[in-house]
Tab-separated table of C-alpha atoms in Angstrom:
chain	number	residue	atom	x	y	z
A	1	UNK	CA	175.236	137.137	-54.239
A	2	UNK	CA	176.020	135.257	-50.976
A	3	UNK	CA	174.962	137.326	-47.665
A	4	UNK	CA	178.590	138.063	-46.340
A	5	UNK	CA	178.839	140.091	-50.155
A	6	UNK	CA	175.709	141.473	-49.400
A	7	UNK	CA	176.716	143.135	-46.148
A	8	UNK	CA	179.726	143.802	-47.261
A	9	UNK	CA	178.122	146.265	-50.047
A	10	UNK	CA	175.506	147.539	-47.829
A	11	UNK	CA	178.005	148.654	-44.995
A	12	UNK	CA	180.560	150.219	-47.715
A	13	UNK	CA	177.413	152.017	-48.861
A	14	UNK	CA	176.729	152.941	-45.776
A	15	UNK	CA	180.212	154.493	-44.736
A	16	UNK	CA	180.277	156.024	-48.663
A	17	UNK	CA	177.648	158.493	-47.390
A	18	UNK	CA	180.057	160.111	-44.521
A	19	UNK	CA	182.392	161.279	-46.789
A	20	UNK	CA	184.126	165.129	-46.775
A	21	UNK	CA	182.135	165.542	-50.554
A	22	UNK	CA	178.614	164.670	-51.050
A	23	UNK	CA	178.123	161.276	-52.620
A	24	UNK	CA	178.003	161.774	-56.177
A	25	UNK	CA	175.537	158.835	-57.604
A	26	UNK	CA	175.472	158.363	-61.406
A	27	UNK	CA	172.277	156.791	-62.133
A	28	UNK	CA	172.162	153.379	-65.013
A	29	UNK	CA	169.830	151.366	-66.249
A	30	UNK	CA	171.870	148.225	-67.579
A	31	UNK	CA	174.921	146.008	-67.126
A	32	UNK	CA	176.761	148.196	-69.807
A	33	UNK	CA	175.872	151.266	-68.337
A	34	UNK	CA	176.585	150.283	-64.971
A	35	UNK	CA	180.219	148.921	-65.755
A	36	UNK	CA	180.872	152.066	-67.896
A	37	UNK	CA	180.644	154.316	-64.690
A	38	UNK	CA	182.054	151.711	-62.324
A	39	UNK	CA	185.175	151.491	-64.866
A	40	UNK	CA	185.568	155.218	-64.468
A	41	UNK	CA	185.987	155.442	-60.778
A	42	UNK	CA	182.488	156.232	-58.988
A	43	UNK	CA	182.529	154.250	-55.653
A	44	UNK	CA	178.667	153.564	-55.948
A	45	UNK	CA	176.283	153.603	-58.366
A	46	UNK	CA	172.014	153.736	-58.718
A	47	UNK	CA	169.250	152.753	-60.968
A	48	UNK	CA	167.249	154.892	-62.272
A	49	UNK	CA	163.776	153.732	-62.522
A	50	UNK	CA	162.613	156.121	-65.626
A	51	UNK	CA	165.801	154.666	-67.103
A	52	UNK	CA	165.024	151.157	-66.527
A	53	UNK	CA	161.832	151.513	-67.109
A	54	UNK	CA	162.564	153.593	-70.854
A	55	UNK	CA	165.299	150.867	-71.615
A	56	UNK	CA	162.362	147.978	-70.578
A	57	UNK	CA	159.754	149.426	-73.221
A	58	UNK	CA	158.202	151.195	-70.127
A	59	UNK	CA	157.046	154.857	-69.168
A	60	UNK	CA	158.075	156.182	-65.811
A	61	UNK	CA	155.261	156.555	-63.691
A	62	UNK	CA	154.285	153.223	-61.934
A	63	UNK	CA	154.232	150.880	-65.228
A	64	UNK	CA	157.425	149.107	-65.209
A	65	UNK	CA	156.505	145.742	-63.446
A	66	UNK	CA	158.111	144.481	-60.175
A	67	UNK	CA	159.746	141.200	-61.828
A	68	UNK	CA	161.127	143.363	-64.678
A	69	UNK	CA	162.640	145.638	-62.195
A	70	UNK	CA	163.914	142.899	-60.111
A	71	UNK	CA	165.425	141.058	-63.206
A	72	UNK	CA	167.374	144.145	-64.215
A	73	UNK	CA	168.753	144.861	-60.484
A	74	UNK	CA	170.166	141.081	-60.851
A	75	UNK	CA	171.496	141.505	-63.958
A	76	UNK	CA	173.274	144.461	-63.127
A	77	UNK	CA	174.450	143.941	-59.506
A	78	UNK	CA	176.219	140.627	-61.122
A	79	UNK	CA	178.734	142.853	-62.675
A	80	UNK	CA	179.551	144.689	-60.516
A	81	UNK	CA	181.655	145.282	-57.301
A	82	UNK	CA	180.329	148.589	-56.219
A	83	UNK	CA	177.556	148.834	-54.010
A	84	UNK	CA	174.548	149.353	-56.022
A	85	UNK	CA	171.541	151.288	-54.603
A	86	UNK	CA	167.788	150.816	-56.169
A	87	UNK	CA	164.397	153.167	-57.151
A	88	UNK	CA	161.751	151.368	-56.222
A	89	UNK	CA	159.498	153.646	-57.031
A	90	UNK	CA	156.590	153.768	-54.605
A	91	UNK	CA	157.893	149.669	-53.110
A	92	UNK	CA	155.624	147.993	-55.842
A	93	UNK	CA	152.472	147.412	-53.584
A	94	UNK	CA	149.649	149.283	-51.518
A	95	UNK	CA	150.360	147.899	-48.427
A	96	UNK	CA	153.296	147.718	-45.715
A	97	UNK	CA	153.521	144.054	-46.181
A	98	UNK	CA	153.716	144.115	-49.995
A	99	UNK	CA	156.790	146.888	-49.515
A	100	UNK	CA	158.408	144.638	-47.401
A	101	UNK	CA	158.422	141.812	-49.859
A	102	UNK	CA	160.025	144.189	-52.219
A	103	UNK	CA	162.576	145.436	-50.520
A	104	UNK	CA	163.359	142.114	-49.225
A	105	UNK	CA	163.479	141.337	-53.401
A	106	UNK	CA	165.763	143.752	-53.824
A	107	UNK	CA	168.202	142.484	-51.989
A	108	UNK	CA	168.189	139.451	-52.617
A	109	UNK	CA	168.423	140.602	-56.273
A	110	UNK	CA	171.804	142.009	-54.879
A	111	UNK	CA	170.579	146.022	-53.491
A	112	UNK	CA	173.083	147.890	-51.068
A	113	UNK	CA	170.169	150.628	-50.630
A	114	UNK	CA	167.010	151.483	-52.192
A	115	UNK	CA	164.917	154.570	-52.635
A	116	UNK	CA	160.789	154.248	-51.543
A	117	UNK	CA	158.883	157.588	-52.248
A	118	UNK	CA	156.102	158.777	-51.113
A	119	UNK	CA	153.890	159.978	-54.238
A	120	UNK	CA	152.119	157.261	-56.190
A	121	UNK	CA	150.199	156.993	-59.556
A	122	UNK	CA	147.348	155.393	-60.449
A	123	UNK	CA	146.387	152.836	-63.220
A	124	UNK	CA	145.209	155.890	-65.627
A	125	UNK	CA	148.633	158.156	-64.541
A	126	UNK	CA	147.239	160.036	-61.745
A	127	UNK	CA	149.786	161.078	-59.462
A	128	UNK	CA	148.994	161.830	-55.813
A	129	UNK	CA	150.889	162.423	-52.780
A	130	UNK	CA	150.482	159.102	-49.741
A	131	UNK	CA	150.069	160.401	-46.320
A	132	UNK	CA	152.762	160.904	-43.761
A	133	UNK	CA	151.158	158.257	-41.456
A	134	UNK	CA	151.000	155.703	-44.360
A	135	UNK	CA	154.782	156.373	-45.461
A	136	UNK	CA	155.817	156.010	-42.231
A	137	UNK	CA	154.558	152.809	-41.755
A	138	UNK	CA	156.043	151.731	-45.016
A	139	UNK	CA	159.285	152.501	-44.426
A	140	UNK	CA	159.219	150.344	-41.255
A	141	UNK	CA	158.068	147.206	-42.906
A	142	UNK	CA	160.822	148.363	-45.480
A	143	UNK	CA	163.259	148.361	-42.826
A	144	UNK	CA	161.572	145.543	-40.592
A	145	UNK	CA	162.316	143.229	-43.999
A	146	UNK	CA	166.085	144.300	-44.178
A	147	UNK	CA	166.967	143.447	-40.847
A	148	UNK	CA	165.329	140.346	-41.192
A	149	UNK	CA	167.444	139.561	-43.988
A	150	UNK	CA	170.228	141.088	-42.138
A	151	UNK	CA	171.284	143.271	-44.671
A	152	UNK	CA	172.050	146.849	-43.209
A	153	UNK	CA	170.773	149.003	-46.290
A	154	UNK	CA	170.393	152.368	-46.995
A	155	UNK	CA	167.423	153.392	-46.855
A	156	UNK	CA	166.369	156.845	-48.878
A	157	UNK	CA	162.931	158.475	-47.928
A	158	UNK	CA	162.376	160.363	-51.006
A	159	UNK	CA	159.519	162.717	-50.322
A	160	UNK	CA	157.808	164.463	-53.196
A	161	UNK	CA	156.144	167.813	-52.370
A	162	UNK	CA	158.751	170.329	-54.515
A	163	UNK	CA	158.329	167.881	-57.522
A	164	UNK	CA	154.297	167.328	-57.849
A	165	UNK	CA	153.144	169.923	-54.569
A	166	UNK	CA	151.451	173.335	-54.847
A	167	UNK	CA	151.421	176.534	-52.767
A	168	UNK	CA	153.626	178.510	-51.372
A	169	UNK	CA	157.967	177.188	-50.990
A	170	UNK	CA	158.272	177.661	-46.981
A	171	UNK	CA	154.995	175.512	-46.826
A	172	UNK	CA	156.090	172.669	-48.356
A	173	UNK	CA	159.560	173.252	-46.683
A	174	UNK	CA	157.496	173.435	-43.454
A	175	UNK	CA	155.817	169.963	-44.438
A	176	UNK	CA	159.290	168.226	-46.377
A	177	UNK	CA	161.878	169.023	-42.645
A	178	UNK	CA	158.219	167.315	-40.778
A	179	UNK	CA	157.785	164.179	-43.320
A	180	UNK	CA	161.825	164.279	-43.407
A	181	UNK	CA	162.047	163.918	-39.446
A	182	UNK	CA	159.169	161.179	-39.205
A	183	UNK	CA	160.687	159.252	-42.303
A	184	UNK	CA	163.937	158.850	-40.074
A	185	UNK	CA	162.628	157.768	-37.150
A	186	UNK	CA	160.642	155.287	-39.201
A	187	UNK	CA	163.960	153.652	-40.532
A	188	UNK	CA	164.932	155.633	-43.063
A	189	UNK	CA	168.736	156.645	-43.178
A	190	UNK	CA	168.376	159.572	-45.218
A	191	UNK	CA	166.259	161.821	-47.306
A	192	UNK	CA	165.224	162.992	-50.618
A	193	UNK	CA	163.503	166.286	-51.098
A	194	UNK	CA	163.112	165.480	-55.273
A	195	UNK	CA	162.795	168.499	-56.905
A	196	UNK	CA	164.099	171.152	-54.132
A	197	UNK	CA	167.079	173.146	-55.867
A	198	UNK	CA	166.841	176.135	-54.169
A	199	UNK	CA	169.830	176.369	-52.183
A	200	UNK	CA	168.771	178.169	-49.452
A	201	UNK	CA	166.126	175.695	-48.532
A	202	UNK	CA	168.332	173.275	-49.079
A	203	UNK	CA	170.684	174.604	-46.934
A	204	UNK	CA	168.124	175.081	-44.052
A	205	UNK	CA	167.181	171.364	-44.670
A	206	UNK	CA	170.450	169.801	-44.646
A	207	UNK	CA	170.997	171.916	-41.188
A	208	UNK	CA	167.717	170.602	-39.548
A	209	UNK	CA	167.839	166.995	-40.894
A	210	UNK	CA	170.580	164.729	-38.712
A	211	UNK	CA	170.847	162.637	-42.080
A	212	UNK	CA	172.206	162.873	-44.962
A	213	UNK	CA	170.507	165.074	-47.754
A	214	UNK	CA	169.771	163.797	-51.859
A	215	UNK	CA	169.894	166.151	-53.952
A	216	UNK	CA	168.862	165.192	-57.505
A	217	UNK	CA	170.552	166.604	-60.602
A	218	UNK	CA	168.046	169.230	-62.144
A	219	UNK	CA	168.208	172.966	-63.899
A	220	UNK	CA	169.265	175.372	-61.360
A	221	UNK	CA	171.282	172.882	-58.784
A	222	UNK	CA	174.444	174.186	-58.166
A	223	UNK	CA	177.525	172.519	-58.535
A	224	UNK	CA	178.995	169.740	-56.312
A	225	UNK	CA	181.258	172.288	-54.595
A	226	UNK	CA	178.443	174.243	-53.699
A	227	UNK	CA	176.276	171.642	-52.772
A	228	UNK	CA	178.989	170.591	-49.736
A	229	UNK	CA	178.883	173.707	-48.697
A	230	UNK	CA	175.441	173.744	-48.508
A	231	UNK	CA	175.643	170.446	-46.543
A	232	UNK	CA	174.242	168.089	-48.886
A	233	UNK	CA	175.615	164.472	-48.323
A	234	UNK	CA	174.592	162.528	-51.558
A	235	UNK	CA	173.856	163.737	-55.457
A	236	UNK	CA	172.151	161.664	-58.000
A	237	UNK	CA	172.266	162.408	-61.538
A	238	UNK	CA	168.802	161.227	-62.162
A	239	UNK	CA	167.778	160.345	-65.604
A	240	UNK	CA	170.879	162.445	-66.861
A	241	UNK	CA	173.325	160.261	-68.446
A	242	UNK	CA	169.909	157.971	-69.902
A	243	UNK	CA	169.374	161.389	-71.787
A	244	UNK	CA	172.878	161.894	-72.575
A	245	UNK	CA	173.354	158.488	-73.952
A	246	UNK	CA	169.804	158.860	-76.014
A	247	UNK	CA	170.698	162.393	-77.629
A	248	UNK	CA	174.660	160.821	-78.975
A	249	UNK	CA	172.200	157.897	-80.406
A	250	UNK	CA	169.939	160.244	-81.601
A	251	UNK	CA	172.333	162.082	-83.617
A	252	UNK	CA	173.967	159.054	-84.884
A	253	UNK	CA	170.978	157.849	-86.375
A	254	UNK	CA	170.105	160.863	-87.847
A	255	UNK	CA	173.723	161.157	-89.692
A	256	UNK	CA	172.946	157.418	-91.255
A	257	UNK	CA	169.591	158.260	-92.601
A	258	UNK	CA	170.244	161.619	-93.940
A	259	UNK	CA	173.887	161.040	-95.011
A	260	UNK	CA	174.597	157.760	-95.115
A	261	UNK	CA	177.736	158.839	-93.330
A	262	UNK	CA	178.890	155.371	-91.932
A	263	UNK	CA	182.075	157.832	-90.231
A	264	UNK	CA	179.047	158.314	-87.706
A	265	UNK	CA	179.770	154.809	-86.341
A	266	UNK	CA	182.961	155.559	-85.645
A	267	UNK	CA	184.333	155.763	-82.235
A	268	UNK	CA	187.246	155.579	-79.845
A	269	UNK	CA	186.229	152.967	-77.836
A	270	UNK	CA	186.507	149.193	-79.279
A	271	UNK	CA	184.716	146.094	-79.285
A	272	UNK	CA	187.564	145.029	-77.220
A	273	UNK	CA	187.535	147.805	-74.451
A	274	UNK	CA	183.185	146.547	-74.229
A	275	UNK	CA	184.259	143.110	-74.115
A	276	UNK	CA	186.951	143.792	-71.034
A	277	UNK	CA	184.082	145.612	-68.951
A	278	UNK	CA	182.994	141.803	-68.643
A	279	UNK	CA	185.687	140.279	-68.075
A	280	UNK	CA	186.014	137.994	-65.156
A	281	UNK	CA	187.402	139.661	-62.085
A	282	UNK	CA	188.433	138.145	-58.686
């Protein structure tokens, strides 16, 4: 992707995030899924790294290597024309500078935007929760590397307390709105409470955050309509249509080895239609 593309996607994704409805993001993990939801209409699209990682031969959770990552994000951003945003997980190092290089990966390997949280695991699993301090300085050298690149991408701070914390909601509300506003001034362009679906917390977030607001497909998250009202900005289906896809398999295979119904195969799409997903396009 030449740079001129590259800011081209990165602006629209930009602009894509001021819209009258909150963003809706469905979330891929190939070429094939990515054109499937492109072909249907969605302006945008992002990878999901338990996704990539699943359809790697990864768990979620830190094991997916960088390269692997980086190799998929090429491989999909090459078929597309839709800005493509990317997980990167925790920014595949321990230190600022090793965040930076990342990020500055990622675009190359054709990101408009890219998600950086701030929970980690360890080698054996372990998941813990980085410090506000240390995020903070991570998401600068994340944003110091894309304006070096000059490559105006959206950056999403997702922060991790109402997925992995403990205690009391308002606390971690109290603590997400403070990592929230430090994440922005950092560089950040907007933020990710992953796991919050209560939608009066989200609503007092989304009113004390100048940013826009992820929410993240989950049980108990209202609908879209709702979700505007409640001033979210941006939705992301998460690891949703990766399940979706992995159940219809699932009960495909099941029909052939207890049936041997081959009418399981069936279906109203055609070799053809897959084939003209690829097709060249001007």
């Amino acid at each position: 992707m030449n740079h001129a593309d590259a800011v081209y996607r990165a602006q629209t994704f930009r602009r894509l995030h001021q819209g009258a409805r909150p963003l809706l993001l469905p979330n891929v993990w190939d070429a094939l899924s990515a054109r499937v939801f492109e072909q249907a209409g969605f302006p945008a699209l992002a990878t999901s790294s338990a996704a990539v990682a699943w359809s790697l031969g990864y768990r979620d959770g830190g094991e997916l290597p960088r390269e692997e990552l980086l190799a998929a994000v090429s491989r999909i951003a090459r078929v597309l024309k839709a800005p493509l945003s990317v997980d990167l997980e925790d920014g595949f190092g321990d230190t600022p500078d090793k965040v930076a290089d990342t990020v500055a990966a990622a675009i190359r390997a054709g990101a408009a935007g890219v998600n950086l949280e701030d929970g980690r695991y360890d080698a054996a699993g372990r998941f813990s929760l980085r410090g506000a301090d240390e995020m903070r300085e991570r998401l600068q050298a994340a944003r110091a590397a894309a304006d070096a690149l000059e490559v105006p991408i959206f950056i999403n701070a997702r922060t991790d307390l109402f997925l992995h914390g403990e205690g009391p909601a308002e606390a971690r509300f109290d603590e997400t709105l403070a990592r929230a506003r430090l994440y922005l001034d950092s560089g950040a362009d907007g933020v990710f409470p992953m796991g919050l679906s209560d939608p009066a917390l989200l609503a007092k977030l989304c009113a004390a955050v100048p940013a826009p607001v992820n929410a993240a497909a989950m049980p108990g998250l209202p609908g879209l309509a709702e979700l505007s009202s409640l001033g979210v900005a941006r939705v992301s289906t998460a690891i949703g249509p990766a399940l979706v896809a992995m159940q219809a398999l699932g009960r495909t295979a099941a029909a052939l080895r207890d049936a041997g119904d081959l009418s399981a195969l069936s279906a109203p799409i055609s070799y053809s239609d897959v084939q003209a997903l690829f097709a060249p396009r001007g």
